Amino acid sequence: MDAAPLFGGGGGAAPASSDVGPAAALVLASTFELVAAASLSSTAGIAAGAVSAALSGLLLALTLAVKLPTPLPATFAPNATRFLLAWWSLACLGLTFTGPFTTLGNGHLSTWGALFASVAAALPYSGHLARAVDRFVRLAKGDFGLLLLLCIGSAVVALQAFCSYVHSRSGVDAWALAVGLVSAAGCGGLLSQPGLAAQQARIVSLATAGWWTQGLVITFLPHDFTRTVNGFLAVWTCILLSLVLLNSTAGGAGGGGGG
């Protein structure tokens, strides 16, 4: 029998009280992002915040049982939350990796906040999403959780480095791209071969820790990539994960860490 899911999720309408928090957070994050985008005259940012603020405002009104002039159909909440999740996934990729919210500020934080709020808002309505999040959490807590997180962090480094390189054509950004790509590919390959990863856990941990010493050097070099929040935090996340992975195999035990 399958273990009970960590996150609820069905596909039908959820109790209204369960959606107030995510809907309110989404309204707030959308408003902050909209103001930040307007201050920078970012058309894409303004569109992202305005559309989300309108839809999440209706969603909040629905969950609070506010009487609207025109009643909303029963399918509004499930469809709106799915749309907002896709909307903010694309907005995060565009606004925080390419601009204008690449540096730390209200725009960057509210864009990521809106994405996480949209995930929380969609969970009660989407069984597929709930199962995917549940599976991810279980894997992250499992024997190869550190490798999984390192693979994701490496992919973020590679994505941000690519976006920065397209803009700057800098050798440092190209270096960061190579470091992220090789690490993501290596971790992904090991995750697809768990037996090999467990058998060679100590070698894997030494290799990843050694590889990410390059990341430490990169963080001291002032270029487009290291000026971005996504890139800088992702590199440091990978450095710390590689050290934790190294420590987890210090006794010679196998397993890839994270258990």
PDB file of C-alpha atoms in Angstrom:
ATOM      1  CA  MET A   1       0.000   0.000   0.000  1.00  0.00           C
ATOM      2  CA  ASP A   2       1.293   3.446  -0.878  1.00  0.00           C
ATOM      3  CA  ALA A   3       2.248   5.782   1.932  1.00  0.00           C
ATOM      4  CA  ALA A   4      -0.165   8.542   2.755  1.00  0.00           C
ATOM      5  CA  PRO A   5       0.603  11.670   0.743  1.00  0.00           C
ATOM      6  CA  LEU A   6       2.322  14.538   2.471  1.00  0.00           C
ATOM      7  CA  PHE A   7       0.188  17.063   0.591  1.00  0.00           C
ATOM      8  CA  GLY A   8      -3.518  16.973  -0.030  1.00  0.00           C
ATOM      9  CA  GLY A   9      -4.844  17.421  -3.514  1.00  0.00           C
ATOM     10  CA  GLY A  10      -7.779  16.220  -5.444  1.00  0.00           C
ATOM     11  CA  GLY A  11      -8.913  17.974  -8.533  1.00  0.00           C
ATOM     12  CA  GLY A  12     -12.244  19.166  -7.286  1.00  0.00           C
ATOM     13  CA  ALA A  13     -13.131  22.171  -5.186  1.00  0.00           C
ATOM     14  CA  ALA A  14     -11.301  22.411  -1.868  1.00  0.00           C
ATOM     15  CA  PRO A  15     -12.685  23.904   1.340  1.00  0.00           C
ATOM     16  CA  ALA A  16     -12.544  27.666   1.044  1.00  0.00           C
ATOM     17  CA  SER A  17     -10.702  28.137   4.327  1.00  0.00           C
ATOM     18  CA  SER A  18      -7.740  26.113   3.028  1.00  0.00           C
ATOM     19  CA  ASP A  19      -7.184  28.544   0.165  1.00  0.00           C
ATOM     20  CA  VAL A  20      -7.337  31.920   1.927  1.00  0.00           C
ATOM     21  CA  GLY A  21      -3.653  32.007   2.893  1.00  0.00           C
ATOM     22  CA  PRO A  22      -2.203  31.148  -0.547  1.00  0.00           C
ATOM     23  CA  ALA A  23      -4.701  33.396  -2.339  1.00  0.00           C
ATOM     24  CA  ALA A  24      -3.961  36.336  -0.033  1.00  0.00           C
ATOM     25  CA  ALA A  25      -0.208  35.764  -0.408  1.00  0.00           C
ATOM     26  CA  LEU A  26      -0.612  35.683  -4.170  1.00  0.00           C
ATOM     27  CA  VAL A  27      -2.527  38.973  -4.179  1.00  0.00           C
ATOM     28  CA  LEU A  28       0.151  40.599  -2.013  1.00  0.00           C
ATOM     29  CA  ALA A  29       3.089  39.226  -4.031  1.00  0.00           C
ATOM     30  CA  SER A  30       1.438  40.198  -7.324  1.00  0.00           C
ATOM     31  CA  THR A  31       0.850  43.745  -6.073  1.00  0.00           C
ATOM     32  CA  PHE A  32       4.446  44.114  -4.902  1.00  0.00           C
ATOM     33  CA  GLU A  33       5.745  42.774  -8.205  1.00  0.00           C
ATOM     34  CA  LEU A  34       3.454  45.121 -10.134  1.00  0.00           C
ATOM     35  CA  VAL A  35       4.681  48.180  -8.225  1.00  0.00           C
ATOM     36  CA  ALA A  36       8.314  47.116  -8.616  1.00  0.00           C
ATOM     37  CA  ALA A  37       7.841  46.559 -12.350  1.00  0.00           C
ATOM     38  CA  ALA A  38       6.092  49.905 -12.763  1.00  0.00           C
ATOM     39  CA  SER A  39       8.982  51.678 -11.036  1.00  0.00           C
ATOM     40  CA  LEU A  40      11.318  50.188 -13.660  1.00  0.00           C
ATOM     41  CA  SER A  41       8.884  50.709 -16.572  1.00  0.00           C
ATOM     42  CA  SER A  42       9.019  46.987 -17.334  1.00  0.00           C
ATOM     43  CA  THR A  43       6.149  46.097 -19.648  1.00  0.00           C
ATOM     44  CA  ALA A  44       6.551  42.361 -19.098  1.00  0.00           C
ATOM     45  CA  GLY A  45       6.710  42.803 -15.337  1.00  0.00           C
ATOM     46  CA  ILE A  46       3.655  45.042 -15.283  1.00  0.00           C
ATOM     47  CA  ALA A  47       1.693  42.518 -17.338  1.00  0.00           C
ATOM     48  CA  ALA A  48       2.735  39.661 -15.044  1.00  0.00           C
ATOM     49  CA  GLY A  49       1.649  41.487 -11.909  1.00  0.00           C
ATOM     50  CA  ALA A  50      -1.551  43.009 -13.304  1.00  0.00           C
ATOM     51  CA  VAL A  51      -2.972  39.753 -14.695  1.00  0.00           C
ATOM     52  CA  SER A  52      -2.067  37.863 -11.528  1.00  0.00           C
ATOM     53  CA  ALA A  53      -3.428  40.534  -9.193  1.00  0.00           C
ATOM     54  CA  ALA A  54      -6.775  40.500 -11.010  1.00  0.00           C
ATOM     55  CA  LEU A  55      -7.142  36.718 -11.044  1.00  0.00           C
ATOM     56  CA  SER A  56      -5.839  36.153  -7.523  1.00  0.00           C
ATOM     57  CA  GLY A  57      -8.109  38.944  -6.278  1.00  0.00           C
ATOM     58  CA  LEU A  58     -11.126  37.088  -7.696  1.00  0.00           C
ATOM     59  CA  LEU A  59      -9.803  33.860  -6.215  1.00  0.00           C
ATOM     60  CA  LEU A  60      -9.471  35.486  -2.791  1.00  0.00           C
ATOM     61  CA  ALA A  61     -12.981  36.895  -3.053  1.00  0.00           C
ATOM     62  CA  LEU A  62     -14.253  33.419  -3.910  1.00  0.00           C
ATOM     63  CA  THR A  63     -12.521  31.771  -0.957  1.00  0.00           C
ATOM     64  CA  LEU A  64     -13.843  34.464   1.397  1.00  0.00           C
ATOM     65  CA  ALA A  65     -17.346  33.907   0.007  1.00  0.00           C
ATOM     66  CA  VAL A  66     -17.624  37.546  -1.072  1.00  0.00           C
ATOM     67  CA  LYS A  67     -20.783  38.131  -3.095  1.00  0.00           C
ATOM     68  CA  LEU A  68     -19.758  39.212  -6.584  1.00  0.00           C
ATOM     69  CA  PRO A  69     -21.991  41.028  -9.122  1.00  0.00           C
ATOM     70  CA  THR A  70     -21.587  38.064 -11.479  1.00  0.00           C
ATOM     71  CA  PRO A  71     -21.217  34.607  -9.887  1.00  0.00           C
ATOM     72  CA  LEU A  72     -18.076  32.737 -10.899  1.00  0.00           C
ATOM     73  CA  PRO A  73     -18.381  29.266 -12.417  1.00  0.00           C
ATOM     74  CA  ALA A  74     -17.435  26.245 -10.294  1.00  0.00           C
ATOM     75  CA  THR A  75     -14.429  25.605 -12.518  1.00  0.00           C
ATOM     76  CA  PHE A  76     -12.947  29.060 -11.972  1.00  0.00           C
ATOM     77  CA  ALA A  77     -10.754  28.249  -8.968  1.00  0.00           C
ATOM     78  CA  PRO A  78      -9.145  25.073 -10.402  1.00  0.00           C
ATOM     79  CA  ASN A  79      -8.536  26.681 -13.795  1.00  0.00           C
ATOM     80  CA  ALA A  80      -7.344  30.008 -12.363  1.00  0.00           C
ATOM     81  CA  THR A  81      -4.843  28.371  -9.998  1.00  0.00           C
ATOM     82  CA  ARG A  82      -3.416  26.194 -12.781  1.00  0.00           C
ATOM     83  CA  PHE A  83      -3.104  29.206 -15.047  1.00  0.00           C
ATOM     84  CA  LEU A  84      -1.405  31.269 -12.339  1.00  0.00           C
ATOM     85  CA  LEU A  85       1.070  28.469 -11.672  1.00  0.00           C
ATOM     86  CA  ALA A  86       2.040  28.342 -15.350  1.00  0.00           C
ATOM     87  CA  TRP A  87       1.985  32.155 -15.535  1.00  0.00           C
ATOM     88  CA  TRP A  88       4.412  32.651 -12.663  1.00  0.00           C
ATOM     89  CA  SER A  89       6.652  29.787 -13.750  1.00  0.00           C
ATOM     90  CA  LEU A  90       7.231  31.599 -17.035  1.00  0.00           C
ATOM     91  CA  ALA A  91       7.419  34.996 -15.327  1.00  0.00           C
ATOM     92  CA  CYS A  92      10.070  33.757 -12.916  1.00  0.00           C
ATOM     93  CA  LEU A  93      12.171  32.406 -15.761  1.00  0.00           C
ATOM     94  CA  GLY A  94      11.912  35.631 -17.702  1.00  0.00           C
ATOM     95  CA  LEU A  95      11.975  38.306 -15.013  1.00  0.00           C
ATOM     96  CA  THR A  96      14.515  36.924 -12.534  1.00  0.00           C
ATOM     97  CA  PHE A  97      16.923  35.201 -14.934  1.00  0.00           C
ATOM     98  CA  THR A  98      17.051  37.786 -17.736  1.00  0.00           C
ATOM     99  CA  GLY A  99      15.647  40.932 -16.168  1.00  0.00           C
ATOM    100  CA  PRO A 100      14.672  43.322 -14.817  1.00  0.00           C
ATOM    101  CA  PHE A 101      14.648  41.518 -11.452  1.00  0.00           C
ATOM    102  CA  THR A 102      18.039  39.825 -11.520  1.00  0.00           C
ATOM    103  CA  THR A 103      19.372  41.681  -8.472  1.00  0.00           C
ATOM    104  CA  LEU A 104      18.048  41.656  -4.918  1.00  0.00           C
ATOM    105  CA  GLY A 105      14.977  43.804  -4.397  1.00  0.00           C
ATOM    106  CA  ASN A 106      11.217  43.777  -3.984  1.00  0.00           C
ATOM    107  CA  GLY A 107      10.731  42.733  -7.604  1.00  0.00           C
ATOM    108  CA  HIS A 108      12.922  39.659  -7.309  1.00  0.00           C
ATOM    109  CA  LEU A 109      11.506  38.529  -3.961  1.00  0.00           C
ATOM    110  CA  SER A 110       7.875  39.137  -4.908  1.00  0.00           C
ATOM    111  CA  THR A 111       8.245  37.279  -8.211  1.00  0.00           C
ATOM    112  CA  TRP A 112       9.582  34.178  -6.469  1.00  0.00           C
ATOM    113  CA  GLY A 113       7.022  34.666  -3.702  1.00  0.00           C
ATOM    114  CA  ALA A 114       4.228  34.715  -6.274  1.00  0.00           C
ATOM    115  CA  LEU A 115       5.517  31.472  -7.787  1.00  0.00           C
ATOM    116  CA  PHE A 116       5.556  29.667  -4.436  1.00  0.00           C
ATOM    117  CA  ALA A 117       2.143  31.108  -3.545  1.00  0.00           C
ATOM    118  CA  SER A 118       0.743  29.893  -6.867  1.00  0.00           C
ATOM    119  CA  VAL A 119       2.023  26.385  -6.109  1.00  0.00           C
ATOM    120  CA  ALA A 120       0.323  26.469  -2.710  1.00  0.00           C
ATOM    121  CA  ALA A 121      -2.889  27.818  -4.255  1.00  0.00           C
ATOM    122  CA  ALA A 122      -2.978  25.103  -6.925  1.00  0.00           C
ATOM    123  CA  LEU A 123      -2.225  22.147  -4.616  1.00  0.00           C
ATOM    124  CA  PRO A 124      -5.795  21.620  -3.317  1.00  0.00           C
ATOM    125  CA  TYR A 125      -7.160  21.509  -6.870  1.00  0.00           C
ATOM    126  CA  SER A 126      -4.570  19.389  -8.663  1.00  0.00           C
ATOM    127  CA  GLY A 127      -3.944  15.796  -7.717  1.00  0.00           C
ATOM    128  CA  HIS A 128      -1.099  15.580 -10.232  1.00  0.00           C
ATOM    129  CA  LEU A 129       0.675  18.569  -8.707  1.00  0.00           C
ATOM    130  CA  ALA A 130       0.134  17.293  -5.155  1.00  0.00           C
ATOM    131  CA  ARG A 131       1.605  13.905  -6.062  1.00  0.00           C
ATOM    132  CA  ALA A 132       4.550  15.529  -7.840  1.00  0.00           C
ATOM    133  CA  VAL A 133       5.356  17.739  -4.841  1.00  0.00           C
ATOM    134  CA  ASP A 134       4.889  14.776  -2.513  1.00  0.00           C
ATOM    135  CA  ARG A 135       7.278  12.654  -4.587  1.00  0.00           C
ATOM    136  CA  PHE A 136       9.863  15.437  -4.715  1.00  0.00           C
ATOM    137  CA  VAL A 137       9.785  15.891  -0.923  1.00  0.00           C
ATOM    138  CA  ARG A 138      10.149  12.154  -0.362  1.00  0.00           C
ATOM    139  CA  LEU A 139      13.069  11.955  -2.783  1.00  0.00           C
ATOM    140  CA  ALA A 140      14.739  14.974  -1.197  1.00  0.00           C
ATOM    141  CA  LYS A 141      14.488  13.259   2.198  1.00  0.00           C
ATOM    142  CA  GLY A 142      15.741   9.956   0.794  1.00  0.00           C
ATOM    143  CA  ASP A 143      19.163   8.371   0.436  1.00  0.00           C
ATOM    144  CA  PHE A 144      20.032  10.439  -2.631  1.00  0.00           C
ATOM    145  CA  GLY A 145      18.401  13.688  -1.548  1.00  0.00           C
ATOM    146  CA  LEU A 146      21.655  15.649  -1.518  1.00  0.00           C
ATOM    147  CA  LEU A 147      22.477  14.551  -5.061  1.00  0.00           C
ATOM    148  CA  LEU A 148      18.980  15.525  -6.204  1.00  0.00           C
ATOM    149  CA  LEU A 149      19.244  18.985  -4.659  1.00  0.00           C
ATOM    150  CA  LEU A 150      22.766  19.408  -6.039  1.00  0.00           C
ATOM    151  CA  CYS A 151      21.494  18.474  -9.502  1.00  0.00           C
ATOM    152  CA  ILE A 152      18.745  21.106  -9.281  1.00  0.00           C
ATOM    153  CA  GLY A 153      21.117  23.741  -7.926  1.00  0.00           C
ATOM    154  CA  SER A 154      23.601  22.994 -10.705  1.00  0.00           C
ATOM    155  CA  ALA A 155      20.848  23.360 -13.304  1.00  0.00           C
ATOM    156  CA  VAL A 156      19.934  26.781 -11.868  1.00  0.00           C
ATOM    157  CA  VAL A 157      23.601  27.818 -12.042  1.00  0.00           C
ATOM    158  CA  ALA A 158      23.787  26.690 -15.672  1.00  0.00           C
ATOM    159  CA  LEU A 159      20.553  28.460 -16.630  1.00  0.00           C
ATOM    160  CA  GLN A 160      21.546  31.766 -15.028  1.00  0.00           C
ATOM    161  CA  ALA A 161      25.076  31.535 -16.440  1.00  0.00           C
ATOM    162  CA  PHE A 162      23.654  30.956 -19.922  1.00  0.00           C
ATOM    163  CA  CYS A 163      21.349  33.977 -19.627  1.00  0.00           C
ATOM    164  CA  SER A 164      24.239  36.105 -18.369  1.00  0.00           C
ATOM    165  CA  TYR A 165      26.582  34.863 -21.092  1.00  0.00           C
ATOM    166  CA  VAL A 166      24.092  35.725 -23.837  1.00  0.00           C
ATOM    167  CA  HIS A 167      24.158  39.296 -22.542  1.00  0.00           C
ATOM    168  CA  SER A 168      27.845  39.712 -21.693  1.00  0.00           C
ATOM    169  CA  ARG A 169      29.815  37.106 -23.695  1.00  0.00           C
ATOM    170  CA  SER A 170      32.087  36.981 -20.636  1.00  0.00           C
ATOM    171  CA  GLY A 171      34.590  34.208 -20.068  1.00  0.00           C
ATOM    172  CA  VAL A 172      33.597  34.049 -16.395  1.00  0.00           C
ATOM    173  CA  ASP A 173      29.957  33.505 -17.334  1.00  0.00           C
ATOM    174  CA  ALA A 174      31.000  30.779 -19.783  1.00  0.00           C
ATOM    175  CA  TRP A 175      33.050  29.163 -17.022  1.00  0.00           C
ATOM    176  CA  ALA A 176      30.056  29.210 -14.659  1.00  0.00           C
ATOM    177  CA  LEU A 177      27.909  27.697 -17.419  1.00  0.00           C
ATOM    178  CA  ALA A 178      30.388  24.827 -17.884  1.00  0.00           C
ATOM    179  CA  VAL A 179      30.627  24.198 -14.130  1.00  0.00           C
ATOM    180  CA  GLY A 180      26.844  24.069 -13.782  1.00  0.00           C
ATOM    181  CA  LEU A 181      26.268  21.900 -16.857  1.00  0.00           C
ATOM    182  CA  VAL A 182      28.902  19.312 -15.961  1.00  0.00           C
ATOM    183  CA  SER A 183      27.659  19.100 -12.372  1.00  0.00           C
ATOM    184  CA  ALA A 184      24.002  18.798 -13.409  1.00  0.00           C
ATOM    185  CA  ALA A 185      24.798  16.127 -15.988  1.00  0.00           C
ATOM    186  CA  GLY A 186      26.989  14.191 -13.558  1.00  0.00           C
ATOM    187  CA  CYS A 187      24.448  14.289 -10.743  1.00  0.00           C
ATOM    188  CA  GLY A 188      21.649  13.383 -13.130  1.00  0.00           C
ATOM    189  CA  GLY A 189      23.613  10.422 -14.414  1.00  0.00           C
ATOM    190  CA  LEU A 190      24.314   9.188 -10.887  1.00  0.00           C
ATOM    191  CA  LEU A 191      20.654   9.559  -9.915  1.00  0.00           C
ATOM    192  CA  SER A 192      19.745   7.314 -12.849  1.00  0.00           C
ATOM    193  CA  GLN A 193      22.256   4.725 -11.554  1.00  0.00           C
ATOM    194  CA  PRO A 194      21.599   4.602  -7.782  1.00  0.00           C
ATOM    195  CA  GLY A 195      23.550   1.369  -7.338  1.00  0.00           C
ATOM    196  CA  LEU A 196      26.693   2.930  -8.779  1.00  0.00           C
ATOM    197  CA  ALA A 197      26.170   6.118  -6.764  1.00  0.00           C
ATOM    198  CA  ALA A 198      25.872   4.128  -3.521  1.00  0.00           C
ATOM    199  CA  GLN A 199      28.876   1.949  -4.334  1.00  0.00           C
ATOM    200  CA  GLN A 200      31.102   4.932  -5.194  1.00  0.00           C
ATOM    201  CA  ALA A 201      29.641   7.362  -2.662  1.00  0.00           C
ATOM    202  CA  ARG A 202      32.993   8.485  -1.267  1.00  0.00           C
ATOM    203  CA  ILE A 203      34.498   9.088  -4.704  1.00  0.00           C
ATOM    204  CA  VAL A 204      31.365  10.940  -5.782  1.00  0.00           C
ATOM    205  CA  SER A 205      31.456  13.196  -2.722  1.00  0.00           C
ATOM    206  CA  LEU A 206      35.139  13.978  -3.193  1.00  0.00           C
ATOM    207  CA  ALA A 207      34.604  14.718  -6.887  1.00  0.00           C
ATOM    208  CA  THR A 208      31.643  17.050  -6.304  1.00  0.00           C
ATOM    209  CA  ALA A 209      33.377  18.913  -3.470  1.00  0.00           C
ATOM    210  CA  GLY A 210      36.502  19.328  -5.593  1.00  0.00           C
ATOM    211  CA  TRP A 211      34.494  20.402  -8.619  1.00  0.00           C
ATOM    212  CA  TRP A 212      32.604  23.088  -6.724  1.00  0.00           C
ATOM    213  CA  THR A 213      35.780  24.729  -5.447  1.00  0.00           C
ATOM    214  CA  GLN A 214      35.615  26.402  -8.861  1.00  0.00           C
ATOM    215  CA  GLY A 215      32.301  27.881  -7.777  1.00  0.00           C
ATOM    216  CA  LEU A 216      33.995  29.469  -4.784  1.00  0.00           C
ATOM    217  CA  VAL A 217      36.491  31.158  -7.103  1.00  0.00           C
ATOM    218  CA  ILE A 218      33.711  32.326  -9.421  1.00  0.00           C
ATOM    219  CA  THR A 219      31.854  34.057  -6.563  1.00  0.00           C
ATOM    220  CA  PHE A 220      34.819  36.414  -6.116  1.00  0.00           C
ATOM    221  CA  LEU A 221      34.856  37.504  -9.760  1.00  0.00           C
ATOM    222  CA  PRO A 222      32.674  40.574 -10.490  1.00  0.00           C
ATOM    223  CA  HIS A 223      30.759  39.716 -13.653  1.00  0.00           C
ATOM    224  CA  ASP A 224      27.139  39.606 -14.798  1.00  0.00           C
ATOM    225  CA  PHE A 225      26.549  36.112 -13.433  1.00  0.00           C
ATOM    226  CA  THR A 226      27.806  36.811  -9.915  1.00  0.00           C
ATOM    227  CA  ARG A 227      25.771  40.022  -9.730  1.00  0.00           C
ATOM    228  CA  THR A 228      22.532  38.047 -10.097  1.00  0.00           C
ATOM    229  CA  VAL A 229      20.722  36.730  -7.033  1.00  0.00           C
ATOM    230  CA  ASN A 230      19.800  33.437  -8.699  1.00  0.00           C
ATOM    231  CA  GLY A 231      23.352  32.748  -9.826  1.00  0.00           C
ATOM    232  CA  PHE A 232      25.135  33.802  -6.652  1.00  0.00           C
ATOM    233  CA  LEU A 233      22.786  31.918  -4.313  1.00  0.00           C
ATOM    234  CA  ALA A 234      22.723  28.834  -6.536  1.00  0.00           C
ATOM    235  CA  VAL A 235      26.527  28.618  -6.595  1.00  0.00           C
ATOM    236  CA  TRP A 236      26.758  28.914  -2.822  1.00  0.00           C
ATOM    237  CA  THR A 237      23.965  26.360  -2.415  1.00  0.00           C
ATOM    238  CA  CYS A 238      25.915  23.917  -4.571  1.00  0.00           C
ATOM    239  CA  ILE A 239      29.133  24.578  -2.645  1.00  0.00           C
ATOM    240  CA  LEU A 240      27.417  23.915   0.700  1.00  0.00           C
ATOM    241  CA  LEU A 241      25.580  20.838  -0.597  1.00  0.00           C
ATOM    242  CA  SER A 242      28.828  19.377  -1.914  1.00  0.00           C
ATOM    243  CA  LEU A 243      30.436  19.892   1.506  1.00  0.00           C
ATOM    244  CA  VAL A 244      27.486  18.295   3.296  1.00  0.00           C
ATOM    245  CA  LEU A 245      27.671  15.383   0.859  1.00  0.00           C
ATOM    246  CA  LEU A 246      31.393  15.050   1.566  1.00  0.00           C
ATOM    247  CA  ASN A 247      30.770  15.073   5.304  1.00  0.00           C
ATOM    248  CA  SER A 248      27.993  12.464   4.990  1.00  0.00           C
ATOM    249  CA  THR A 249      30.443   9.976   3.461  1.00  0.00           C
ATOM    250  CA  ALA A 250      33.351  10.799   5.756  1.00  0.00           C
ATOM    251  CA  GLY A 251      32.903   7.510   7.581  1.00  0.00           C
ATOM    252  CA  GLY A 252      33.059   5.589   4.331  1.00  0.00           C
ATOM    253  CA  ALA A 253      29.344   4.784   4.311  1.00  0.00           C
ATOM    254  CA  GLY A 254      27.570   4.623   0.980  1.00  0.00           C
ATOM    255  CA  GLY A 255      24.277   6.126   0.049  1.00  0.00           C
ATOM    256  CA  GLY A 256      24.686   9.501  -1.580  1.00  0.00           C
ATOM    257  CA  GLY A 257      23.692  11.436   1.523  1.00  0.00           C
ATOM    258  CA  GLY A 258      20.515  13.015   2.664  1.00  0.00           C
ATOM    259  CA  GLY A 259      18.956  10.072   4.511  1.00  0.00           C
TER     260      GLY A 259
END
